[in-house]
Backbone as XML, in Angstrom:
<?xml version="1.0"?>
<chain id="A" units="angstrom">
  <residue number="1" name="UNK">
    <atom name="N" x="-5.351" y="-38.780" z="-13.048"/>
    <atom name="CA" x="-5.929" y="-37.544" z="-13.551"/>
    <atom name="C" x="-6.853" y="-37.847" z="-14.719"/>
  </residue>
  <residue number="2" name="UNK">
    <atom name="N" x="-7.713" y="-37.008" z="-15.096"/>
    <atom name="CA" x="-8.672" y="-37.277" z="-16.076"/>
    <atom name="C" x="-8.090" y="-36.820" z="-17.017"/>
  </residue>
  <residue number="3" name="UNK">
    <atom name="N" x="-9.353" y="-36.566" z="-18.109"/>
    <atom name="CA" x="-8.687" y="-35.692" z="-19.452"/>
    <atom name="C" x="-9.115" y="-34.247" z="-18.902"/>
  </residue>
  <residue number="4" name="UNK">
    <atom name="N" x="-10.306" y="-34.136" z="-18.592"/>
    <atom name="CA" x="-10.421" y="-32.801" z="-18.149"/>
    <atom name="C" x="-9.035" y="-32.119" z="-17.315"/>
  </residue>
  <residue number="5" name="UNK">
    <atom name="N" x="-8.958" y="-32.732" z="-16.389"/>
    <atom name="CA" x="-7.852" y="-31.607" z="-15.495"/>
    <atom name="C" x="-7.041" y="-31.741" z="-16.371"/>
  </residue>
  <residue number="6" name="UNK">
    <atom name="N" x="-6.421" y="-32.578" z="-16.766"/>
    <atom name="CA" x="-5.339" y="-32.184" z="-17.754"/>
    <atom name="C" x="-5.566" y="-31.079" z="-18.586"/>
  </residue>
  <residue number="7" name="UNK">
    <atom name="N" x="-6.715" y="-30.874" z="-19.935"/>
    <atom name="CA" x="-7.301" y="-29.619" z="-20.614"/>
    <atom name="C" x="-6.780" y="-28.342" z="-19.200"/>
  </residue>
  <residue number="8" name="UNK">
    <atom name="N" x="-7.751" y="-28.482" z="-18.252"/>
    <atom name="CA" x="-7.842" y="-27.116" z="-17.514"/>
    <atom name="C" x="-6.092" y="-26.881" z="-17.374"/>
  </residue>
  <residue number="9" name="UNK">
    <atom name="N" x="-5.384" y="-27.679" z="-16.424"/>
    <atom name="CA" x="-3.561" y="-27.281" z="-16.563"/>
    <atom name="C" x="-3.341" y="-26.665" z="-17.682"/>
  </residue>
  <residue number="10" name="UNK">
    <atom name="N" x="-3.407" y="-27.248" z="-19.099"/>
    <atom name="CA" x="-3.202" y="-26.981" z="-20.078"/>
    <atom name="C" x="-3.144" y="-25.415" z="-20.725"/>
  </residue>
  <residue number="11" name="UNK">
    <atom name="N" x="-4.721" y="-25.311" z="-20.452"/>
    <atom name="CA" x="-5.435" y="-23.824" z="-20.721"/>
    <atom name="C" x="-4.423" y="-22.954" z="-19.716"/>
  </residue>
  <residue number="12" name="UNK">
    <atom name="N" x="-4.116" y="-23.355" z="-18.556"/>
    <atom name="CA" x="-3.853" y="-22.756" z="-17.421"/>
    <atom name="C" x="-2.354" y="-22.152" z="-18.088"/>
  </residue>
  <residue number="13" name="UNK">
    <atom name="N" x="-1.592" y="-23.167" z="-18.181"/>
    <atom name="CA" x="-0.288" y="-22.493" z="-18.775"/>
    <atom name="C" x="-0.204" y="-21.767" z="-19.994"/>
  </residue>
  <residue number="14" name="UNK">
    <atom name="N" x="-1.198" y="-22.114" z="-20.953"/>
    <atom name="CA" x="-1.484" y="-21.501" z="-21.894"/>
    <atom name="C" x="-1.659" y="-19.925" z="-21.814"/>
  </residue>
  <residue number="15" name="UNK">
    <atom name="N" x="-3.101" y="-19.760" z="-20.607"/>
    <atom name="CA" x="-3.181" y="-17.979" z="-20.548"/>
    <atom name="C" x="-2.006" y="-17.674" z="-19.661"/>
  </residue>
  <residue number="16" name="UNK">
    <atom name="N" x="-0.997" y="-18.345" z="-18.811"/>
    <atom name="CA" x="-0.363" y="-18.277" z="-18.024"/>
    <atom name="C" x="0.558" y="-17.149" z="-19.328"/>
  </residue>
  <residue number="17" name="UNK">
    <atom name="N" x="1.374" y="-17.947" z="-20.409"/>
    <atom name="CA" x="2.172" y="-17.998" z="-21.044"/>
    <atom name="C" x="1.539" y="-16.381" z="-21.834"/>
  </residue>
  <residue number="18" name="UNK">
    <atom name="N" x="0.864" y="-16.318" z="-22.303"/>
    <atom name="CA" x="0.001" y="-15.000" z="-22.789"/>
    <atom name="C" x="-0.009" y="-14.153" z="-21.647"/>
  </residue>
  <residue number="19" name="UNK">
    <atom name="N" x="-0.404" y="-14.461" z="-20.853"/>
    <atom name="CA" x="-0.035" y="-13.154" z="-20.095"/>
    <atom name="C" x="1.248" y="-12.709" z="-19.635"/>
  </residue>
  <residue number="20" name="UNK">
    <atom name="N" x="2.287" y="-13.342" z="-19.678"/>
    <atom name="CA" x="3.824" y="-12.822" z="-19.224"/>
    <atom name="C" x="4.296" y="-12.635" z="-20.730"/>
  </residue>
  <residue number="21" name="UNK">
    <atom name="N" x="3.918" y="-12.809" z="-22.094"/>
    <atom name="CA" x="4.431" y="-12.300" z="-22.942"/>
    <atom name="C" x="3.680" y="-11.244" z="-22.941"/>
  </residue>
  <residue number="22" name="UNK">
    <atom name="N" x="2.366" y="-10.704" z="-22.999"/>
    <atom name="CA" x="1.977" y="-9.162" z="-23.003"/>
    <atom name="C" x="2.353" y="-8.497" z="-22.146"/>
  </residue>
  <residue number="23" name="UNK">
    <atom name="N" x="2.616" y="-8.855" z="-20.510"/>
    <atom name="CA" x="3.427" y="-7.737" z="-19.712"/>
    <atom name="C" x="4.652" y="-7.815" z="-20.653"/>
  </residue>
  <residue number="24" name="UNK">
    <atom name="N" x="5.396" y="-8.594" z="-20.609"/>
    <atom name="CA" x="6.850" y="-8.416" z="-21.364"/>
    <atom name="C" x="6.770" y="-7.292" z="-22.596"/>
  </residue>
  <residue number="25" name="UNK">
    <atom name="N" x="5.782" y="-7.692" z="-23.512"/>
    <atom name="CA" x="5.922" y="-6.840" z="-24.392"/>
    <atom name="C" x="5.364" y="-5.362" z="-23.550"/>
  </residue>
  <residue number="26" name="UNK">
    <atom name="N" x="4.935" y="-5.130" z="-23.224"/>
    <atom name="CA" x="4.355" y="-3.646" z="-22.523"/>
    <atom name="C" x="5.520" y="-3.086" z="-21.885"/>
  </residue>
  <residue number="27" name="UNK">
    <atom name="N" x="6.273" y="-4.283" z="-21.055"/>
    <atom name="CA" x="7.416" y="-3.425" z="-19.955"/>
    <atom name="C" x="8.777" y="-2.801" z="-21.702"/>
  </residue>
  <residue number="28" name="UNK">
    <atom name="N" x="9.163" y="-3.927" z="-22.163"/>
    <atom name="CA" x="9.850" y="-3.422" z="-23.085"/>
    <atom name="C" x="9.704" y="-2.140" z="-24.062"/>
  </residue>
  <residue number="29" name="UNK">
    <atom name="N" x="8.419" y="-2.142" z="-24.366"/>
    <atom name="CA" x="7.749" y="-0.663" z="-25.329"/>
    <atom name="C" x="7.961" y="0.484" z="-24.513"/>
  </residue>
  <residue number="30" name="UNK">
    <atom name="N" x="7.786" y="0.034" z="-23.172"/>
    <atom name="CA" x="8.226" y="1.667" z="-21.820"/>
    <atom name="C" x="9.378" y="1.678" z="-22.157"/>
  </residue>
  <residue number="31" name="UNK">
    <atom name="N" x="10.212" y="0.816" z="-21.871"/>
    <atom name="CA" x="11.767" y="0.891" z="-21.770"/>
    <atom name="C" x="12.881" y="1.344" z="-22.784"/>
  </residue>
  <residue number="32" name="UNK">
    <atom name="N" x="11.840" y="0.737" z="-24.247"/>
    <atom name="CA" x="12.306" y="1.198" z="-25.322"/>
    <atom name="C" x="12.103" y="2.516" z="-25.882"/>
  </residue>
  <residue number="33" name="UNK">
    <atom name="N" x="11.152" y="3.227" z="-25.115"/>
    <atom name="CA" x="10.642" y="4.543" z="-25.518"/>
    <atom name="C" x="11.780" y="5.567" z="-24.187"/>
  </residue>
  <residue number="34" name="UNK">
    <atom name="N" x="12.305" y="5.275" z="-23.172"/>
    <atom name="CA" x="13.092" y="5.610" z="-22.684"/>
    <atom name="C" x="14.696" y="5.725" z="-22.808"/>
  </residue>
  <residue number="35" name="UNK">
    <atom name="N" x="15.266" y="4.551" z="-23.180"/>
    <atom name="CA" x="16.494" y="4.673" z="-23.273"/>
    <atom name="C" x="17.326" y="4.931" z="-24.939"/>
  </residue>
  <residue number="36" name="UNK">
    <atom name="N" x="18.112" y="5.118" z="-24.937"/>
    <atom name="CA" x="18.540" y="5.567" z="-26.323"/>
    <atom name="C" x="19.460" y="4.190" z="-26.835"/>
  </residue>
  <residue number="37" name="UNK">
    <atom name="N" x="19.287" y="3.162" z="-26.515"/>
    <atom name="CA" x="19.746" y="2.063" z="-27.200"/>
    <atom name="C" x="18.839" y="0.372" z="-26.753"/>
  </residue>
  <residue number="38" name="UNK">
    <atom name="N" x="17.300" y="1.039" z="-27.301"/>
    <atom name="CA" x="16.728" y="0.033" z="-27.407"/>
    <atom name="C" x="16.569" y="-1.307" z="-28.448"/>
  </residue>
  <residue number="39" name="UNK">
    <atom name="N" x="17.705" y="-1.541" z="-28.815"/>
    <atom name="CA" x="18.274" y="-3.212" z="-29.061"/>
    <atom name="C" x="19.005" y="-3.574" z="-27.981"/>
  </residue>
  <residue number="40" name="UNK">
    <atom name="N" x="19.735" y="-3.244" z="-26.702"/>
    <atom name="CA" x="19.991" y="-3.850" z="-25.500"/>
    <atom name="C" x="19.464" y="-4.186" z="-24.835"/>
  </residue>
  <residue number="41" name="UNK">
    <atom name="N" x="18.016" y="-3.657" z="-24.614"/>
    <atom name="CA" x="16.743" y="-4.371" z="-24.319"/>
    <atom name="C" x="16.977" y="-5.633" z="-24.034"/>
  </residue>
  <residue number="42" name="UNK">
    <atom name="N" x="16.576" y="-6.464" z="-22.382"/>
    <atom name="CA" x="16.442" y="-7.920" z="-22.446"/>
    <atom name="C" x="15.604" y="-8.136" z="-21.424"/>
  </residue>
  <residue number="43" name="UNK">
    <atom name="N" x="14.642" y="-8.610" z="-21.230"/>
    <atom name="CA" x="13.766" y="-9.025" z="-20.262"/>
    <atom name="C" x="13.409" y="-10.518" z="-20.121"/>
  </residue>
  <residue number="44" name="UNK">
    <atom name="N" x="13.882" y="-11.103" z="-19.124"/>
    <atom name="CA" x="13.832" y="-12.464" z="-18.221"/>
    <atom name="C" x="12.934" y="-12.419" z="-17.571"/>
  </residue>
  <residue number="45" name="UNK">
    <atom name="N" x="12.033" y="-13.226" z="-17.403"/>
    <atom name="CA" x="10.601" y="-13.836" z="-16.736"/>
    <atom name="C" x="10.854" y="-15.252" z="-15.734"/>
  </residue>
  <residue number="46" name="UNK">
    <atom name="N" x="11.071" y="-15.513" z="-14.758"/>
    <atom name="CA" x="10.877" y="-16.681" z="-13.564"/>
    <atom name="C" x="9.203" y="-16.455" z="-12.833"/>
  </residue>
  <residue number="47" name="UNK">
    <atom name="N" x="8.912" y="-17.616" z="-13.138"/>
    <atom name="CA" x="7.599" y="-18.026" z="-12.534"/>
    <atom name="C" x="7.786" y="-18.760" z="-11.416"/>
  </residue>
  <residue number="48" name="UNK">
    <atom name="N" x="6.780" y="-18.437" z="-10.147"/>
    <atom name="CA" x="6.648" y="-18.658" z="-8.926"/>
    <atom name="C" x="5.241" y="-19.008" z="-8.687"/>
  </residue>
  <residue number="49" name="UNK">
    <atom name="N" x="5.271" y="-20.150" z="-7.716"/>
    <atom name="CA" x="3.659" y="-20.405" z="-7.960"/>
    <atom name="C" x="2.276" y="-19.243" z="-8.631"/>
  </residue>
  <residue number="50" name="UNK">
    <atom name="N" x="2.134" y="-17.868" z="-7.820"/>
    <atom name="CA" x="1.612" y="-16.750" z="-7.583"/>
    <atom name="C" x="1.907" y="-15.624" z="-8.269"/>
  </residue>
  <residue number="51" name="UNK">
    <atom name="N" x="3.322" y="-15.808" z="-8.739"/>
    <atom name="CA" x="3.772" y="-14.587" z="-9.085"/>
    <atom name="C" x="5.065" y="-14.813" z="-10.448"/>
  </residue>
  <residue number="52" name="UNK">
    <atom name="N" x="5.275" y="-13.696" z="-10.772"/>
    <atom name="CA" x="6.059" y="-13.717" z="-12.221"/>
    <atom name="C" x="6.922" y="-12.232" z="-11.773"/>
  </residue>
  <residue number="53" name="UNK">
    <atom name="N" x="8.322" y="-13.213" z="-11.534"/>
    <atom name="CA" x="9.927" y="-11.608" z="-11.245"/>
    <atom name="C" x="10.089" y="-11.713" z="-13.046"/>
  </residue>
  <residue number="54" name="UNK">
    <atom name="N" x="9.768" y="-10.332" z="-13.594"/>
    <atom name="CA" x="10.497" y="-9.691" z="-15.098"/>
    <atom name="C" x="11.762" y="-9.295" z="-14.419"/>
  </residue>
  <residue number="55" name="UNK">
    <atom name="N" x="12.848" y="-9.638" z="-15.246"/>
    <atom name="CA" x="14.122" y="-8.942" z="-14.983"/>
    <atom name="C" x="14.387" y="-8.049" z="-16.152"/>
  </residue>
  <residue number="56" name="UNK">
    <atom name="N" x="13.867" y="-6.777" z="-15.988"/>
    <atom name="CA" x="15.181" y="-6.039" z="-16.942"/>
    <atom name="C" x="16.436" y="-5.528" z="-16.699"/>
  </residue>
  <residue number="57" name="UNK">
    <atom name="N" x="17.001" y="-5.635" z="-18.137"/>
    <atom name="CA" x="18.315" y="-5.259" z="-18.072"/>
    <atom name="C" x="18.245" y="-4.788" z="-19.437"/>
  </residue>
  <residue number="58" name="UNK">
    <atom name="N" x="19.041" y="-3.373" z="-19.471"/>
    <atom name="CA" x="19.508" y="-2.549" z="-20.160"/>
    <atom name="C" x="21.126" y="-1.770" z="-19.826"/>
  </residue>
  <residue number="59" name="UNK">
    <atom name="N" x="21.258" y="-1.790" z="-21.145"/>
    <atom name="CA" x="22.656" y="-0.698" z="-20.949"/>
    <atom name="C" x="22.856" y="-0.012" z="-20.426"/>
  </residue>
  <residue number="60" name="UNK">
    <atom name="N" x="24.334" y="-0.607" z="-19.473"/>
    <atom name="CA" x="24.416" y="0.313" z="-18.201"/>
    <atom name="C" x="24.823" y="2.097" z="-18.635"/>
  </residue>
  <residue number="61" name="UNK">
    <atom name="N" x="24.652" y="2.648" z="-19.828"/>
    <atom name="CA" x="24.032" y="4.117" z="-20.145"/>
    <atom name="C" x="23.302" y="4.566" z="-19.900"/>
  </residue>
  <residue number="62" name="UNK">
    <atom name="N" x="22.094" y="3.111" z="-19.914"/>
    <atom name="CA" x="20.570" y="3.896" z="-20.113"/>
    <atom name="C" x="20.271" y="3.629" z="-18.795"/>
  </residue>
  <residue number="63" name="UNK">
    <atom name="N" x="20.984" y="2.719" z="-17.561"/>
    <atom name="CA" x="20.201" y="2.711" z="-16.846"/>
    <atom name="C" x="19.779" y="3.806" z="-15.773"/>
  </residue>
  <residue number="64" name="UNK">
    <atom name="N" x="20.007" y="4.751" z="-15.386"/>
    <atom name="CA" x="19.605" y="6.277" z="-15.098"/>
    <atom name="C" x="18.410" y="6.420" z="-15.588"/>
  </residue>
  <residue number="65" name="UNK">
    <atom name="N" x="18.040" y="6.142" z="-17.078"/>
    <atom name="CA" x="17.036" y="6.582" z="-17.721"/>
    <atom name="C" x="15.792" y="5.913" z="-17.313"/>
  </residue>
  <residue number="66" name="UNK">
    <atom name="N" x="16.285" y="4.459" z="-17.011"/>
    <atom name="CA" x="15.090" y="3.923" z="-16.868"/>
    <atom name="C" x="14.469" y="3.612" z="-15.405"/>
  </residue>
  <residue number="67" name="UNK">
    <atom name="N" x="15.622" y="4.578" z="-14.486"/>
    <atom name="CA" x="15.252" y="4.392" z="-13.285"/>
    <atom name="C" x="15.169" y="5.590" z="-12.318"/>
  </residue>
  <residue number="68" name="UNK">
    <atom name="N" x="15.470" y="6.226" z="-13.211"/>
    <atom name="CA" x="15.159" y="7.902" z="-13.281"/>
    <atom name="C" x="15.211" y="8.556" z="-11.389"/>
  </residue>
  <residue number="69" name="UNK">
    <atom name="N" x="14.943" y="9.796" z="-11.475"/>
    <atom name="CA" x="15.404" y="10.522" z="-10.402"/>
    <atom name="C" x="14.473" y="10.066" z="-8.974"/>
  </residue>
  <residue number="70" name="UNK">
    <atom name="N" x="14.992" y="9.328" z="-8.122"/>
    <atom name="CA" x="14.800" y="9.033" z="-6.883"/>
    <atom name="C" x="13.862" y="8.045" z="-7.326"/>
  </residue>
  <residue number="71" name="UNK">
    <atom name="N" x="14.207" y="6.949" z="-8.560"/>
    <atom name="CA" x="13.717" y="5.620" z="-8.230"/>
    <atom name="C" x="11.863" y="6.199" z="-9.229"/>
  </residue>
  <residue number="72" name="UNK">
    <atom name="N" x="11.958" y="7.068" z="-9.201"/>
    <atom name="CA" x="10.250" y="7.600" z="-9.866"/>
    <atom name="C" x="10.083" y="7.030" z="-11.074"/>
  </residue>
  <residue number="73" name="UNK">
    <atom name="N" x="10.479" y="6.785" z="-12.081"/>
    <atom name="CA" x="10.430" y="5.811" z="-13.453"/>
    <atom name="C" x="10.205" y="4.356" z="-12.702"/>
  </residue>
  <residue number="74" name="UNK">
    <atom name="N" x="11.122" y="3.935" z="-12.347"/>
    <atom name="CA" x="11.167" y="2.418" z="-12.069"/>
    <atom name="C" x="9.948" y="2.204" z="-11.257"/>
  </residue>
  <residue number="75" name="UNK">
    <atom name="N" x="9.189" y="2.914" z="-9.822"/>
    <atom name="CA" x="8.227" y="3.084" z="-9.198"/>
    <atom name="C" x="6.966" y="3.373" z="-10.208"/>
  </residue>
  <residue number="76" name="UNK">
    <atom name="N" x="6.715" y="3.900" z="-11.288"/>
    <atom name="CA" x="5.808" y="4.435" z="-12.052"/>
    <atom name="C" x="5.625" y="2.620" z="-13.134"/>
  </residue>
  <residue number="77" name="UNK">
    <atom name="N" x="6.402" y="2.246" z="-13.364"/>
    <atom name="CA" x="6.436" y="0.696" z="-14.568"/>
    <atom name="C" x="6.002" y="0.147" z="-13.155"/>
  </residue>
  <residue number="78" name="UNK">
    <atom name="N" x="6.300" y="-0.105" z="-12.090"/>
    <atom name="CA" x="6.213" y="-0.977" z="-11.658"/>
    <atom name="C" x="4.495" y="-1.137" z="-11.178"/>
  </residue>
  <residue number="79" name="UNK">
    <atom name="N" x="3.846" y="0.232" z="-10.886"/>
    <atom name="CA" x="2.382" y="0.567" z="-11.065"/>
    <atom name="C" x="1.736" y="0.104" z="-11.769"/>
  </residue>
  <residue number="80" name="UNK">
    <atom name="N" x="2.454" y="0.393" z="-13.008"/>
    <atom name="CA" x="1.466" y="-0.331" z="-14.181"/>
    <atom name="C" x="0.982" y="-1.711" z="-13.629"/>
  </residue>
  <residue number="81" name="UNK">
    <atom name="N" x="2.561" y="-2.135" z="-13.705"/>
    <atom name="CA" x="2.314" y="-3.732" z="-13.500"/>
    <atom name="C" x="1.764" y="-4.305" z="-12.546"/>
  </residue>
  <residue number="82" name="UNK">
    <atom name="N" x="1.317" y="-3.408" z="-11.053"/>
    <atom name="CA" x="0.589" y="-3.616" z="-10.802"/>
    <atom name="C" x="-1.259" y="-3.926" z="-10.838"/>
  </residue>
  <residue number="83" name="UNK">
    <atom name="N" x="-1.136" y="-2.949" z="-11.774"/>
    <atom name="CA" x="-2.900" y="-3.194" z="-12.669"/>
    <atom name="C" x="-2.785" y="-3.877" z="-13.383"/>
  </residue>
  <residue number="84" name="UNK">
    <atom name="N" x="-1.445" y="-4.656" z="-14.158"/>
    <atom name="CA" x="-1.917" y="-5.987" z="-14.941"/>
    <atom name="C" x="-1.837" y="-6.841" z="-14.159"/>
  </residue>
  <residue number="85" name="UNK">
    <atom name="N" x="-1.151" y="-6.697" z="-13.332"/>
    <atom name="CA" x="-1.419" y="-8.144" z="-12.200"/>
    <atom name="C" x="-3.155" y="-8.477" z="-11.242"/>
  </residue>
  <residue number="86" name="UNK">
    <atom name="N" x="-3.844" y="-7.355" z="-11.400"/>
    <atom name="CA" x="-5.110" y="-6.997" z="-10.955"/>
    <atom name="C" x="-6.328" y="-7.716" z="-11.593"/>
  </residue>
  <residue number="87" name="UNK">
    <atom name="N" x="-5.553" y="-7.750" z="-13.390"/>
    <atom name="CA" x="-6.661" y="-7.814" z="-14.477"/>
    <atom name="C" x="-5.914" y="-9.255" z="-14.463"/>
  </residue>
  <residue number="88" name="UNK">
    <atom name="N" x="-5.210" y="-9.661" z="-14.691"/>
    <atom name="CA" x="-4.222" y="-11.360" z="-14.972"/>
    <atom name="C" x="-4.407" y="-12.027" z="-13.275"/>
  </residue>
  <residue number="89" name="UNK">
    <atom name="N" x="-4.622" y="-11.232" z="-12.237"/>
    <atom name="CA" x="-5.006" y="-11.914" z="-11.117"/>
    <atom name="C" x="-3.696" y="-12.894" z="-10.516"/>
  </residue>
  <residue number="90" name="UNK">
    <atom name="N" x="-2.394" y="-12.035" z="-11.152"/>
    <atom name="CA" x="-1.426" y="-12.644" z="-10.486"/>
    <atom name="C" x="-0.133" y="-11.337" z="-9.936"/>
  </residue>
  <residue number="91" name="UNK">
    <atom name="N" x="0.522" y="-11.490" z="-9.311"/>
    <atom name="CA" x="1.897" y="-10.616" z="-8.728"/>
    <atom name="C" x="2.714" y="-10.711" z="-9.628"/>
  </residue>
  <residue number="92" name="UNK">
    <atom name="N" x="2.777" y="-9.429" z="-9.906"/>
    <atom name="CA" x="4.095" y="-9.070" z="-11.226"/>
    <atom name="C" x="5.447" y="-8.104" z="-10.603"/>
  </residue>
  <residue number="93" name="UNK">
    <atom name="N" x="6.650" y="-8.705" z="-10.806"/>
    <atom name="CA" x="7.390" y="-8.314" z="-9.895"/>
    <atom name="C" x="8.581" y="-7.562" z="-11.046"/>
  </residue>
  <residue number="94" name="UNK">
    <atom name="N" x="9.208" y="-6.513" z="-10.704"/>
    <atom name="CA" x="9.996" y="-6.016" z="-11.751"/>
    <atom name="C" x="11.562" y="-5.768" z="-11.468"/>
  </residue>
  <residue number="95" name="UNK">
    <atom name="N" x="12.641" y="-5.922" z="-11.547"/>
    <atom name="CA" x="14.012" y="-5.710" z="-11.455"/>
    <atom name="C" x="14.486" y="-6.051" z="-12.135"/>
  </residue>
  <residue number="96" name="UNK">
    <atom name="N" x="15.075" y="-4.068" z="-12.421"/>
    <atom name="CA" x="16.229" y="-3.147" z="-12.953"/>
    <atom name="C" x="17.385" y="-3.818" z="-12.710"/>
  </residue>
  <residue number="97" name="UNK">
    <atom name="N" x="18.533" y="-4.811" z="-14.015"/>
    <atom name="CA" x="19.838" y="-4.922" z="-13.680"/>
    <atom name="C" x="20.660" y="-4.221" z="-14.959"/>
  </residue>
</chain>
């Protein structure tokens, strides 16, 4: 390998890494504006060649709240994340535990 490809990998994980902490922070600010005990808040990120599964998990109190009547909350975050995956040019995947 050269030095270049190495730089480009580099950069690569770099915006890689920036972009799953700004979805993260975005999915958490929804979640935290929803449930009534946002310090239980925890969101897990696994990377897949293509794509990035967020796992949230919140208190099983809040979770109703954040997955609201016939799945419509959880369907509505998961939209979003579809338009950051549009603008980041990768599959953003979301599950409620």
């Amino acid at each position: 390998m050269t030095s270049e490809e190495i730089i480009v990998t580099e950069e690569t994980a770099n915006s890689l890494q920036s972009d799953i902490a700004a979805v993260t922070e975005l999915v958490t600010y929804i979640a935290s504006t929803l449930v009534d005990k946002p310090e239980s808040i925890v969101i897990t990120s696994e990377v897949n060649e293509n794509s990035v599964c967020l796992t949230l998990s919140v208190d099983p109190d809040d979770m109703g709240k954040v997955i609201g009547k016939q799945g419509r909350i959880a369907k509505a975050i998961r939209s979003i994340l579809r338009a950051c995956a549009v603008k980041h040019g990768r599959r953003y995947m979301l599950d409620i535990k």
